[in-house]
Every structure is written in structure tokens, then in C-alpha cells.
Short mmCIF file of C-alpha atoms and ligand atoms in Angstrom, two decimals:
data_model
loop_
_atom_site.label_atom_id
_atom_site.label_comp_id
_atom_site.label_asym_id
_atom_site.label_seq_id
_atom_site.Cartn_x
_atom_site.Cartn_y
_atom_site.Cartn_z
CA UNK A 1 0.00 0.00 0.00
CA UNK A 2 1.90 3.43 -1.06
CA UNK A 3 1.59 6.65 0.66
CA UNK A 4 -0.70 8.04 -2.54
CA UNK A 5 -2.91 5.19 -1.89
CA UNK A 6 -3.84 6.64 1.71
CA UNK A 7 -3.44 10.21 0.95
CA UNK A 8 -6.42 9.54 -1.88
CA UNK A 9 -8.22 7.49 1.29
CA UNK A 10 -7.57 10.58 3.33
CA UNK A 11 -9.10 12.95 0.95
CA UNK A 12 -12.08 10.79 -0.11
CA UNK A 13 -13.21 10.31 3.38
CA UNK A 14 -13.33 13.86 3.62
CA UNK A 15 -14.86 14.45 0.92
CA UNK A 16 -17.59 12.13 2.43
CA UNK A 17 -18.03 13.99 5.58
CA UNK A 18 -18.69 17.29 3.37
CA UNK A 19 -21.31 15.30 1.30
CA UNK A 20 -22.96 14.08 4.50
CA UNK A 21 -22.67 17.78 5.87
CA UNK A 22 -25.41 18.52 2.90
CA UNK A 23 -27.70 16.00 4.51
CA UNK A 24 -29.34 18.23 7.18
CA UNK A 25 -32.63 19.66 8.75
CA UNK A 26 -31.63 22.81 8.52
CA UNK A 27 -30.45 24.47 4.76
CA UNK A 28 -27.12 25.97 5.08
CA UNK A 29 -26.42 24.38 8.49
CA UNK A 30 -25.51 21.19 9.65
CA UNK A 31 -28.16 19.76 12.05
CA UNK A 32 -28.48 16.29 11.97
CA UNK A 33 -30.45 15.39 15.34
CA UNK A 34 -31.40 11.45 16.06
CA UNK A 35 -33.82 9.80 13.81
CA UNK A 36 -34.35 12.83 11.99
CA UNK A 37 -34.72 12.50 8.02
CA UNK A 38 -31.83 13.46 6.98
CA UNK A 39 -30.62 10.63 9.08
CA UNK A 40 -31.93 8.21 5.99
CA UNK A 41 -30.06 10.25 3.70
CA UNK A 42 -26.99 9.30 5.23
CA UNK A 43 -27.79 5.23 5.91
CA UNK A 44 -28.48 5.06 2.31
CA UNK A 45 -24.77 6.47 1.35
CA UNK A 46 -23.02 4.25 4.31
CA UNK A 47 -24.98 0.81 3.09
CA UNK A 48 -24.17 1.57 -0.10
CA UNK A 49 -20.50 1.70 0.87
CA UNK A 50 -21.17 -0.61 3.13
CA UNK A 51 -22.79 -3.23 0.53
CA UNK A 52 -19.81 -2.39 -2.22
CA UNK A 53 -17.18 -3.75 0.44
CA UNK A 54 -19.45 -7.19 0.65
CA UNK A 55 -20.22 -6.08 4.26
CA UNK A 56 -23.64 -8.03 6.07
CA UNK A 57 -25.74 -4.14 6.71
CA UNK A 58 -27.85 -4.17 9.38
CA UNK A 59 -29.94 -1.16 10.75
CA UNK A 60 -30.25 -2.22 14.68
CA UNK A 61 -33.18 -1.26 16.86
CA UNK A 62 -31.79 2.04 18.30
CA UNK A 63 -30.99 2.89 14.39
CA UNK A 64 -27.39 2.19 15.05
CA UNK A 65 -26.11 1.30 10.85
CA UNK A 66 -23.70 -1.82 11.19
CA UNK A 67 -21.74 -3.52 8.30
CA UNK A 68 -20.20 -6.43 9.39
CA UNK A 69 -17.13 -7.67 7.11
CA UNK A 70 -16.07 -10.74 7.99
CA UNK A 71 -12.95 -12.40 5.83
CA UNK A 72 -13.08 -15.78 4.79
CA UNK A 73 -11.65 -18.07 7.43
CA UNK A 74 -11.71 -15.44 9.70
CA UNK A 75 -12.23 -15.59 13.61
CA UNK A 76 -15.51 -15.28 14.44
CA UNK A 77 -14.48 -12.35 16.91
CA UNK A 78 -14.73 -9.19 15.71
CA UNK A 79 -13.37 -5.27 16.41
CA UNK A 80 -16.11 -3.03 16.02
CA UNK A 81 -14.81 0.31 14.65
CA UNK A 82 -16.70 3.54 14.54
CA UNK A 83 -18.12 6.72 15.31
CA UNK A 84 -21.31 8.55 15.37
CA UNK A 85 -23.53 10.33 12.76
CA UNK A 86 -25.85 12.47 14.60
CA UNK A 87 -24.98 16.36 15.42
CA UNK A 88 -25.60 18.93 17.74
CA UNK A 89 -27.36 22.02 15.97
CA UNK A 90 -25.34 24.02 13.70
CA UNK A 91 -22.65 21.69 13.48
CA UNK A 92 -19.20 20.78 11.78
CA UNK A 93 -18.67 18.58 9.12
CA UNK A 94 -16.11 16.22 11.03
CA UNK A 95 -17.77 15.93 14.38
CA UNK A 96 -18.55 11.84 14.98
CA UNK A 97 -18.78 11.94 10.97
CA UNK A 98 -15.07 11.04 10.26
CA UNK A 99 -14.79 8.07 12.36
CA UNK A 100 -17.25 6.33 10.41
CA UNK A 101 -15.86 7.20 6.64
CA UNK A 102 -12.11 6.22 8.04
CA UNK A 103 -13.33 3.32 9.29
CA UNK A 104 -15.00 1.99 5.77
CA UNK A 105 -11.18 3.47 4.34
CA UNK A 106 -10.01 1.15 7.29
CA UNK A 107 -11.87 -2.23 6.22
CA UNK A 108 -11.75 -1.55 2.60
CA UNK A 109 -7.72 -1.35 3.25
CA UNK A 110 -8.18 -4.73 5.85
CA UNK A 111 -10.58 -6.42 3.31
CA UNK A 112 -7.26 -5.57 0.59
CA UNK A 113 -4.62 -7.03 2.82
CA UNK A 114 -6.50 -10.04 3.73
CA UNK A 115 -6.92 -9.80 7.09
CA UNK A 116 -8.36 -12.49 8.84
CA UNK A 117 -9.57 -9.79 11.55
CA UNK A 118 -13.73 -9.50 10.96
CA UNK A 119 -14.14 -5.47 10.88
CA UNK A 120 -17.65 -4.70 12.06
CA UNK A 121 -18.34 -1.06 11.34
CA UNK A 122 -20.29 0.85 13.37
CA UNK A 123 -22.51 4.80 12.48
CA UNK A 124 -23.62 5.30 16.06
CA UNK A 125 -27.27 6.56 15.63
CA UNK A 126 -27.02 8.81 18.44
CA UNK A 127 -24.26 10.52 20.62
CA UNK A 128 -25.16 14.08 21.51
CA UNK A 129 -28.23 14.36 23.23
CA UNK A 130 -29.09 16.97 20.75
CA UNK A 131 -32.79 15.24 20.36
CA UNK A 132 -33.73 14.55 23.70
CA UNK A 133 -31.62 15.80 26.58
CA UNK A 134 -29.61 12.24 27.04
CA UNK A 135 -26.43 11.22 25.38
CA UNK A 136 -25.07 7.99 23.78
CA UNK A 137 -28.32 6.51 23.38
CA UNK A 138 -26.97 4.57 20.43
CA UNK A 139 -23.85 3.31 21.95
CA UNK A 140 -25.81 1.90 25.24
CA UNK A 141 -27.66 0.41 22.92
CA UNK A 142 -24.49 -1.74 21.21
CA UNK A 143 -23.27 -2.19 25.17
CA UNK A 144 -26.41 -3.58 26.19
CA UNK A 145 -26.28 -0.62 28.53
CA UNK A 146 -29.91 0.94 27.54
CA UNK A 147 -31.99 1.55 30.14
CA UNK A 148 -36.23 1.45 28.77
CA UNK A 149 -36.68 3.81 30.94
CA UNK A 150 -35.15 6.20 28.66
CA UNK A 151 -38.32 5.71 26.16
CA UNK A 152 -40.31 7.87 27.38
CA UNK A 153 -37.98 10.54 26.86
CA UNK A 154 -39.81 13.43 25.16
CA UNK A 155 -38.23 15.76 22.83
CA UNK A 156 -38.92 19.65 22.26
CA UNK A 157 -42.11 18.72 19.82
CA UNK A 158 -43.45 16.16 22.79
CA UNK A 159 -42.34 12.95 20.58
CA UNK A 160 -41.47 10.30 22.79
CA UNK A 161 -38.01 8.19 22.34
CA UNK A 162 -40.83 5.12 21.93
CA UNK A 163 -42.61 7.01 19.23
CA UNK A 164 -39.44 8.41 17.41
CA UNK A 165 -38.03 4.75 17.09
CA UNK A 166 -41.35 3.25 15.70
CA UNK A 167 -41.47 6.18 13.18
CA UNK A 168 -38.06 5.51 11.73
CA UNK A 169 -39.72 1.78 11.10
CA UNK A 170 -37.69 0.02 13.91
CA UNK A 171 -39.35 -1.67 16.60
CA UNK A 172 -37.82 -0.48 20.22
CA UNK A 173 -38.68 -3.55 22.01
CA UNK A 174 -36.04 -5.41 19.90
CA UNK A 175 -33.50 -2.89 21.34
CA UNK A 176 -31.70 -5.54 23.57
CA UNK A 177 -31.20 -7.37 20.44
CA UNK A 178 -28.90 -4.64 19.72
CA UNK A 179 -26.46 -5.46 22.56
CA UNK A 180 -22.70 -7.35 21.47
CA UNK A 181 -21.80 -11.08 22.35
CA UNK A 182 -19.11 -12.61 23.04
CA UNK A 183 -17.67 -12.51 19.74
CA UNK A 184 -16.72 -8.84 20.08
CA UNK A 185 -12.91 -8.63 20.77
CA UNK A 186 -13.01 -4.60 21.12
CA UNK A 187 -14.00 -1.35 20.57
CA UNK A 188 -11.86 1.35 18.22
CA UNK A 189 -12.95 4.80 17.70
CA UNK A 190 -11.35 7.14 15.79
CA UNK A 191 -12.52 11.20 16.51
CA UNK A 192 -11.29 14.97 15.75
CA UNK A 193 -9.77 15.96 19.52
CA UNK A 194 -11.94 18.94 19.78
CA UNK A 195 -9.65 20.63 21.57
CA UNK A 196 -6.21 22.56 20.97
CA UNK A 197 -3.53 20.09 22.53
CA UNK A 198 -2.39 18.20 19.71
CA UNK A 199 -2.27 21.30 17.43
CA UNK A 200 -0.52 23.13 20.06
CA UNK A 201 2.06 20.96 20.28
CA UNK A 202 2.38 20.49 16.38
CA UNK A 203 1.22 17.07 16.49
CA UNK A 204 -0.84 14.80 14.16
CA UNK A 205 -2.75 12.18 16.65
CA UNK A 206 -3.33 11.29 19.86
CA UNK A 207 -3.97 8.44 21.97
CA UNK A 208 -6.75 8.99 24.48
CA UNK A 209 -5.90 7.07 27.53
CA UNK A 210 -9.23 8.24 29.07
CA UNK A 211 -12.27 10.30 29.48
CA UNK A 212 -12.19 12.42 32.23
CA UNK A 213 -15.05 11.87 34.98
CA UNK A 214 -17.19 14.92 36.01
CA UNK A 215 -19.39 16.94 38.34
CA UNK A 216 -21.75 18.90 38.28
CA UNK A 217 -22.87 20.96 40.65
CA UNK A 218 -25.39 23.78 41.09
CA UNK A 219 -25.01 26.45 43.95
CA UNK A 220 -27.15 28.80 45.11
CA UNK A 221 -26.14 32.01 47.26
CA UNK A 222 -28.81 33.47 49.13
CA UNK A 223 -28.30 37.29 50.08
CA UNK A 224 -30.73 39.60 50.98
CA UNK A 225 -32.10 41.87 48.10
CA UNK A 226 -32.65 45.94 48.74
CA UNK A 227 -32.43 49.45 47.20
CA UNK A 228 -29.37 50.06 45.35
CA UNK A 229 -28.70 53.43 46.32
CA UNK A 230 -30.19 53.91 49.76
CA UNK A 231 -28.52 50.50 51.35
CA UNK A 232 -24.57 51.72 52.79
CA UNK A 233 -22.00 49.04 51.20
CA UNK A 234 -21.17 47.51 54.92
CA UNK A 235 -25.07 46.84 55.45
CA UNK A 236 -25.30 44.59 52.15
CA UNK A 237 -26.06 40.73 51.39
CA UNK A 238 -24.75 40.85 48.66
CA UNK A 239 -25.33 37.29 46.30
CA UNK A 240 -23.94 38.10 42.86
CA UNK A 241 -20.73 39.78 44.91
CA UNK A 242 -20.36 36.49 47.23
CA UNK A 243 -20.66 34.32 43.54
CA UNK A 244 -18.30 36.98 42.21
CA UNK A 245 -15.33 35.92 44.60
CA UNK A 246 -16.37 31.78 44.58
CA UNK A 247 -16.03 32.13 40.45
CA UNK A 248 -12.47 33.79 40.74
CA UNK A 249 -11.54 30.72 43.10
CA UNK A 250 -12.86 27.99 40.87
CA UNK A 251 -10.56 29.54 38.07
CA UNK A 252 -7.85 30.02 40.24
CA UNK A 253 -7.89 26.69 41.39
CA UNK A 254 -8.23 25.15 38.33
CA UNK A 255 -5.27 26.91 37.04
CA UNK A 256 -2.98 25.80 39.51
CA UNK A 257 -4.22 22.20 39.47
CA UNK A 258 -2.72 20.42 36.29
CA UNK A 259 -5.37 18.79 34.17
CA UNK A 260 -8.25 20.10 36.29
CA UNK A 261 -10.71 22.10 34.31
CA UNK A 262 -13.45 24.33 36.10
CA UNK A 263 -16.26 26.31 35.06
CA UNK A 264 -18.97 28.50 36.09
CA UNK A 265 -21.23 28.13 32.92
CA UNK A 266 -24.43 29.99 34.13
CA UNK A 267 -26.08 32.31 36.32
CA UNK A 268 -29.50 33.02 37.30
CA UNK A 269 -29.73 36.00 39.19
CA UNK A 270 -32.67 37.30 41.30
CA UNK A 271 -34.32 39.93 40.89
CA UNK A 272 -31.82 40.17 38.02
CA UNK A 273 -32.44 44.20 38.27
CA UNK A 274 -30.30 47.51 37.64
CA UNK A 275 -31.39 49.42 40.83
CA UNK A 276 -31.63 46.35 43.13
CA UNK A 277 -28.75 44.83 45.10
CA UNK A 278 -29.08 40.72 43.87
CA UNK A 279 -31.03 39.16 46.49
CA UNK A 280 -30.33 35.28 44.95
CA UNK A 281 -27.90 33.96 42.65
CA UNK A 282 -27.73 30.20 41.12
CA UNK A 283 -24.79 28.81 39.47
CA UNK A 284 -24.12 25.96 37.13
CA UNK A 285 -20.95 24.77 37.92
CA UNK A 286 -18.92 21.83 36.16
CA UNK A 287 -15.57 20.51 36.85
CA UNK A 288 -13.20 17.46 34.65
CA UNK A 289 -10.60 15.56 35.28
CA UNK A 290 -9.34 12.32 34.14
CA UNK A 291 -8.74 11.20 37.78
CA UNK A 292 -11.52 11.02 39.76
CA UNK A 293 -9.28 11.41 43.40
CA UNK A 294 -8.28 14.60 41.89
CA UNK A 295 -11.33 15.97 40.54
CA UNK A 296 -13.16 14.99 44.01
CA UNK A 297 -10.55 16.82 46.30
CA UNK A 298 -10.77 19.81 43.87
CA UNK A 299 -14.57 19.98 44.37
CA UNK A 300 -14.69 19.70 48.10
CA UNK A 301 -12.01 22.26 48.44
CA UNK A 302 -13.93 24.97 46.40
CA UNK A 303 -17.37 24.10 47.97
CA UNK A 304 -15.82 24.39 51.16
CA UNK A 305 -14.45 27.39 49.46
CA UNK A 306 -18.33 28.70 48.85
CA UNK A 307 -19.31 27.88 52.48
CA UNK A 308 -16.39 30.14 54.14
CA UNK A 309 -17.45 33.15 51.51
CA UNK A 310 -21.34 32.79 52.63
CA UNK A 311 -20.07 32.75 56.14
CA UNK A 312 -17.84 35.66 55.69
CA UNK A 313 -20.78 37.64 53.86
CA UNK A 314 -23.44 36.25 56.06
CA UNK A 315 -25.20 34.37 52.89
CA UNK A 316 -26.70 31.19 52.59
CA UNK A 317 -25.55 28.67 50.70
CA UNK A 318 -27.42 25.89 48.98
CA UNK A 319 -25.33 22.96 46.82
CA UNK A 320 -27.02 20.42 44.99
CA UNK A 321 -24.65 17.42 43.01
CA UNK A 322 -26.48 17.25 39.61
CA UNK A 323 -23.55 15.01 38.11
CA UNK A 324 -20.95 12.55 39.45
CA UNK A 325 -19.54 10.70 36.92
CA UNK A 326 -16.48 8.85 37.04
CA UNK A 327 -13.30 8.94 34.45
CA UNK A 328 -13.62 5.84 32.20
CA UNK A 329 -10.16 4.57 31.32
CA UNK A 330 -9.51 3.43 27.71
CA UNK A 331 -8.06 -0.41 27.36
CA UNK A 332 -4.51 0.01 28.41
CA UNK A 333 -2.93 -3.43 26.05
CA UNK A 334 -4.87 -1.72 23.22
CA UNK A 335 -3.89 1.95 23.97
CA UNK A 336 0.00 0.43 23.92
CA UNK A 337 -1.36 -1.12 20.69
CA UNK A 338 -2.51 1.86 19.11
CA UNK A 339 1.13 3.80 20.18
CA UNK A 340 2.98 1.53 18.56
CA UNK A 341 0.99 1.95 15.60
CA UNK A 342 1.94 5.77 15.41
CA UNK A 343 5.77 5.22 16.51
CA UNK A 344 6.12 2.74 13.45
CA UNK A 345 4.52 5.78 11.10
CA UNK A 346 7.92 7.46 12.73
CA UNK A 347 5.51 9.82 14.86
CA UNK A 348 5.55 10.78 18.14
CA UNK A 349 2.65 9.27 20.49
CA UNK A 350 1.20 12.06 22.27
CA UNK A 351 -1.12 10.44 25.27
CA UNK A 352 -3.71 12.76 26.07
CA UNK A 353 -6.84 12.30 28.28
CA UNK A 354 -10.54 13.57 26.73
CA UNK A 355 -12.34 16.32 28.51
CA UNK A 356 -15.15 15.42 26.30
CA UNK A 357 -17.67 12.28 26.55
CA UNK A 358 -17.11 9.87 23.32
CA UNK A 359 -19.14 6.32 22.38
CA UNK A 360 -15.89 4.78 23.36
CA UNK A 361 -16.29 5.70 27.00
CA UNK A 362 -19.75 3.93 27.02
CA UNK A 363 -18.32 0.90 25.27
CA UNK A 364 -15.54 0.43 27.51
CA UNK A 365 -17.96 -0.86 29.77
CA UNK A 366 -18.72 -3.52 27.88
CA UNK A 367 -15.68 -4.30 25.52
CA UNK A 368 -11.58 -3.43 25.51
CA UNK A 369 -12.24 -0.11 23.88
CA UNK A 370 -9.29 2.45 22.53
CA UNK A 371 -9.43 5.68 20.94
CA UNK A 372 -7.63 7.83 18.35
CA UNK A 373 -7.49 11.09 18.18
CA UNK A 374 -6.87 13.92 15.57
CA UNK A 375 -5.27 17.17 15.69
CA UNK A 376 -8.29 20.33 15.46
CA UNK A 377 -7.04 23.26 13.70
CA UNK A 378 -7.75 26.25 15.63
CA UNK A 379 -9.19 23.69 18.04
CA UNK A 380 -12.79 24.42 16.77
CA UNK A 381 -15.24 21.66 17.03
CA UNK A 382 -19.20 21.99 17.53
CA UNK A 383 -18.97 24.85 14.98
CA UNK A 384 -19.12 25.41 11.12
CA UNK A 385 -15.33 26.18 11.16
CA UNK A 386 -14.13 22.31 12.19
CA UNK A 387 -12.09 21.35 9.85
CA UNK A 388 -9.53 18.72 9.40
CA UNK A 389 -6.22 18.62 7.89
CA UNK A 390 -5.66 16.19 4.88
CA UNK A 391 -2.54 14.92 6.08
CA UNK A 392 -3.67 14.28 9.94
CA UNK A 393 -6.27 12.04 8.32
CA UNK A 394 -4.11 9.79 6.55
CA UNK A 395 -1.76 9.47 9.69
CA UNK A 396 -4.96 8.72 11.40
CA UNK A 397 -5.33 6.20 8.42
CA UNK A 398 -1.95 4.74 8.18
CA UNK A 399 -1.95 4.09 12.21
CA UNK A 400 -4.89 2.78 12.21
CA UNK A 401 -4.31 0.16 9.84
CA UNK A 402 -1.17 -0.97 11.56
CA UNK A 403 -3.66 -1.09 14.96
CA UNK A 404 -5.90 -3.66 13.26
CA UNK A 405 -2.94 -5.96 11.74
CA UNK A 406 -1.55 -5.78 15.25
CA UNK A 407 -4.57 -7.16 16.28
CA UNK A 408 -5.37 -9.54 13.36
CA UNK A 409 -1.77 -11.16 14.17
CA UNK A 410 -3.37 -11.15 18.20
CA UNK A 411 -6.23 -13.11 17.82
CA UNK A 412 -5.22 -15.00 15.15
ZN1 ZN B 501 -18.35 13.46 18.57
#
């Protein structure tokens, strides 16, 4: 296989994610929400791939699109590979969408070298939460981690999860049918970092050693509200000032704590007037880290933080845990794997942990699971700007392919 070969790979599965980018609910923006129907639009492009490469296609019950492409005399274990196709609203082109291209380049290039490792490739249906409020619904699905509670989710027009499945002609009670066997060996998902670390250090890829666990958290402080201009400074309750000082702590702390990342992401303020000194204030706070010791100690110190401000200022304080999720750690044999893989390309392999949640960190409950990532430019992502770079692509390509004949000469 010569360099040209992947570089034309590279390109076409861009080329791909731009076509797909046309397939939207919204002209001149890509929104692609769960079950929507530009959804079909894109299912009938990936089975046609899909078909062309002699893969089995199946659409599962939670509208994941599957081709499995399994070699003759091959194991009857399989590596599912894969990303997801849905988008949050006014997306990018590469978002989710680029995993699952590169991964028909991937088994097209497996399927040419004879590899006796089945390739099942995976379009995750759903991965945002864009549609109705809850993430990864397609990847629980494929772990056999979907809770039916979740079908009576509603979304912003009042259809239930139930009734959005049976629309798109799939029947959710067959949802547990969805779930892997035994004959998966492993997960492998290959994703844009969304973030600037690999471009700020002028590198290609990444290997994601984990997904950070997180809290969320939101705090009230409860002042006393009163007329701006007849109340003396020294007489005030002051809510928004207390939250004022607890927001320059959580960003101080975070600063000085390496690989913590903090955020005070919203306010509501009461009465939320010019003239009136704020009488309540509610926060949305949110802090990541990919260990959860670190990210636990960080969050007691700056609630305890919030408690000696309220005190000081004679607030109240109120603190309700919305979110405590803990850091899911990608396969660690694989993850070695996968860095040999880029070493052999001659590249460095940058370990990095992901502040964002993936369909790998659900199916590393179920299955060894590893995850590749590629460099952002400008570190844009969620946005019409995210782009790729042509050559990251094929690295992302190249490595990818030595992964899975590392792993075909495994489980051989
Ligand atoms: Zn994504």
C-alpha cells in the first residue's frame, strides 16, 4: 500500500463527511439530530458503501447502521470500529462523521490485505443528546447498557423516544437485540480531539488514555435583596458579589491544578435588576478531570471554598450534586497497541486524556475499547469552522491500519 494510496483514502473520506454535511434539517447548516430524516439520507450512502465492500448491513433497533465484514476463514471475533452520525445544531462537518468514513477506508484497506480480523463497522445513531436531553443513546444500545426507561424521553415537539423509534420503522422492544456477544474482541474509535492540545504541540494524533469523569454541581447564594442606592456598602447581602469571589476561586484553582478544568457556565440572578442589590444567585458549575481522586478533592475544596465566603458575607448557601460521573479509562494493552501503531509511522505518540464524553467511553464498559485522536485546527469543534487537515487524516489512516494488523496477528 503506497503513501498516494492513503493520501487519496484521506481525501475521499473527507470528501464524504462534506457530502454528508449537505444531509441536514436545517439548509445551510448542519443539524443532523437522532432519527431525523436526513438521518436516511446518510444510511443510504453508508450501506451503499457498506454493501460495495461485501459487508452483512444491518440497521439495529436504536438505528445504530452496522456492516459487518467478515474475511473468509476469519475468527468469528470481531473489532467493532466507529463513530457517530448524529450532530448537535449548527454543526461541523467532522464531528462523529469522520470516524465512520475512516473506518470503511479502514476495512476496505483490511478487506485488501487479507486480514483475517472480521471489521464490524459501526454509524452510532445517536451521541449528543441533541434530540432529547440524554447522550449515547446509540452506543448503550451496542453495550447492552440501555436503560427502557429512557423511552419515554420526550423531545422539544413532545415525541417520545418510543414514538421516534417506531417512526423511523424500527421496533424499540427489539432494542436488547442490539447489545454485542461474546464474539466482540473490542471497541476502536477514531474522533477529531476537539480541543487545541495536539495542534498546540504540532502534532498529528493522539492516543486517548481516558475520558475524564465529572461533576456537576449547582449552587445557590442566598443574600438579601434591597435598594441600590439607599442601602450603605457595609449593610449589604450581597449574592452576585459572594458568587463573584467563589467564580475567581474555581478559576484560580483550576489553574494551579494540572489537568483540572473548572467552570462556572451559568447564572441566574434574582431579581436580576439595575437598581436592586441581587437578592439570589444560582450557578451551574462543572468541573473534569481524568482522575476522579483529583477531581473529588478539587470539588470539596472549592465548595468548602463557597461555604467560608457565605459565612464571611453572612449568605446562605445551597449545593445540589447534579452530576458525578467517574473517568472511564480506555483499554490500556490496546492503547499500547494503538502507540505503537503511530511510533512505526515514525511519529511521536502524544497520550492525552478527553475532557469530552465519546461512544468509546460507554463501550468500555462492555468491551476493551481504545481511541484515536486527531489534531483540530484552531481547536474548533461543535462549529461550522471544524475542519480537518488532509494529512492528519491519513496518519490517522496509516496508524490505524497498523492497529488492526496488530490485532489480526493477536487473535489469530
Ligand atoms: Zn463526537
Amino acid at each position: 500500500m503506497t503513501d498516494l494510496d492513503t493520501f487519496a483514502r484521506a481525501q475521499r473520506a473527507i470528501a464524504e463527511c462534506r457530502r454528508i454535511a449537505q444531509m441536514s434539517e436545517e439548509p445551510g447548516r448542519i443539524t443532523r439530530r437522532y432519527l431525523t430524516p436526513p438521518v436516511r439520507e446518510v444510511h443510504a450512502l453508508l450501506r451503499n458503501r457498506m454493501q460495495a465492500l461485501g459487508m452483512a448491513v444491518v440497521l439495529d433497533a436504536a438505528g445504530n447502521l452496522r456492516g459487518l465484514m467478515r474475511p473468509a476463514g476469519g475468527d468469528a471475533r470481531r473489532l467493532l470500529v466507529g463513530s457517530h452520525i448524529d450532530t448537535v445544531p449548527d454543526a461541523g462537518a467532522f464531528d462523529g462523521v469522520l470516524g465512520v468514513t475512516l473506518a470503511l477506508e479502514l476495512a476496505e484497506l483490511a478487506q485488501q490485505q487479507k486480514l483475517r480480523l472480521p471489521i464490524e463497522v459501526v454509524a452510532f445513531s445517536e451521541e449528543e443528546g441533541a434530540r432529547f436531553g440524554v447522550p449515547f443513546i446509540g452506543s448503550r444500545a451496542v453495550a447492552g447498557r440501555f436503560d427502557p426507561a429512557l423511552l419515554a424521553l420526550t423531545d422539544r415537539e413532545g415525541v417520545t423516544l418510543h414514538e421516534a423509534i417506531r417512526s423511523f420503522g424500527l421496533d424499540p422492544e427489539k432494542i436488547p437485540e442490539a447489545a454485542i456477544g461474546e464474539h466482540s474482541l473490542g471497541c476502536f474509535e477514531i474522533h477529531i480531539e476537539q480541543g487545541p492540545v495536539l495542534e498546540a504541540e504540532n502534532l498529528s494524533l493522539g492516543v486517548v488514555t481516558s475520558i475524564a469523569g465529572q461533576s456537576r454541581f449547582s449552587i445557590k447564594f442566598v443574600g438579601r435583596a434591597n435598594h441600590a442606592g439607599t442601602t450603605p456598602m457595609n449593610l449589604r447581602r450581597d449574592a452576585l458579589s459572594g458568587a463573584a469571589e467563589w467564580i475567581a476561586e474555581v478559576e484560580a484553582l483550576a489553574k494551579r491544578t494540572d489537568g483540572l478544568v473548572a467552570t462556572v457556565g451559568r447564572l441566574d440572578l434574582h431579581p436580576n435588576a439595575g437598581n436592586v442589590i441581587p437578592g439570589e444567585v444560582t450557578l451551574g458549575f462543572e468541573a473534569r478531570h481524568p482522575e476522579d481522586s483529583l477531581r473529588q478533592q478539587a470539588v470539596k475544596a472549592l465548595l468548602d471554598c463557597a461555604s467560608s465566603i457565605a459565612a464571611r458575607r453572612k449568605l446562605g448557601i445551597e449545593s445540589i450534586c447534579e452530576m458525578d460521573q467517574s473517568a472511564v479509562p480506555m483499554d490500556e494493552r490496546l492503547a499500547a497497541f494503538l502507540s505503537e501503531a503511530i511510533e512505526s509511522l515514525g511519529m511521536p505518540s502524544r497520550r492525552i486524556a478527553s475532557g469530552a464524553g465519546h461512544d468509546a467511553m460507554v463501550m468500555a464498559s462492555r468491551v476493551p475499547t481504545a481511541m484515536l485522536f486527531l489534531r483540530s485546527p484552531g481547536g474548533i469543534s461543535h462549529h461550522p469552522d471544524e475542519t480537518v487537515r488532509t494529512e492528519d487524516v491519513e496518519a490517522a489512516l496509516r496508524a490505524s491500519l497498523k492497529f488492526v494488523e496488530r490485532l489480526a496477528a493477536e487473535f489469530r
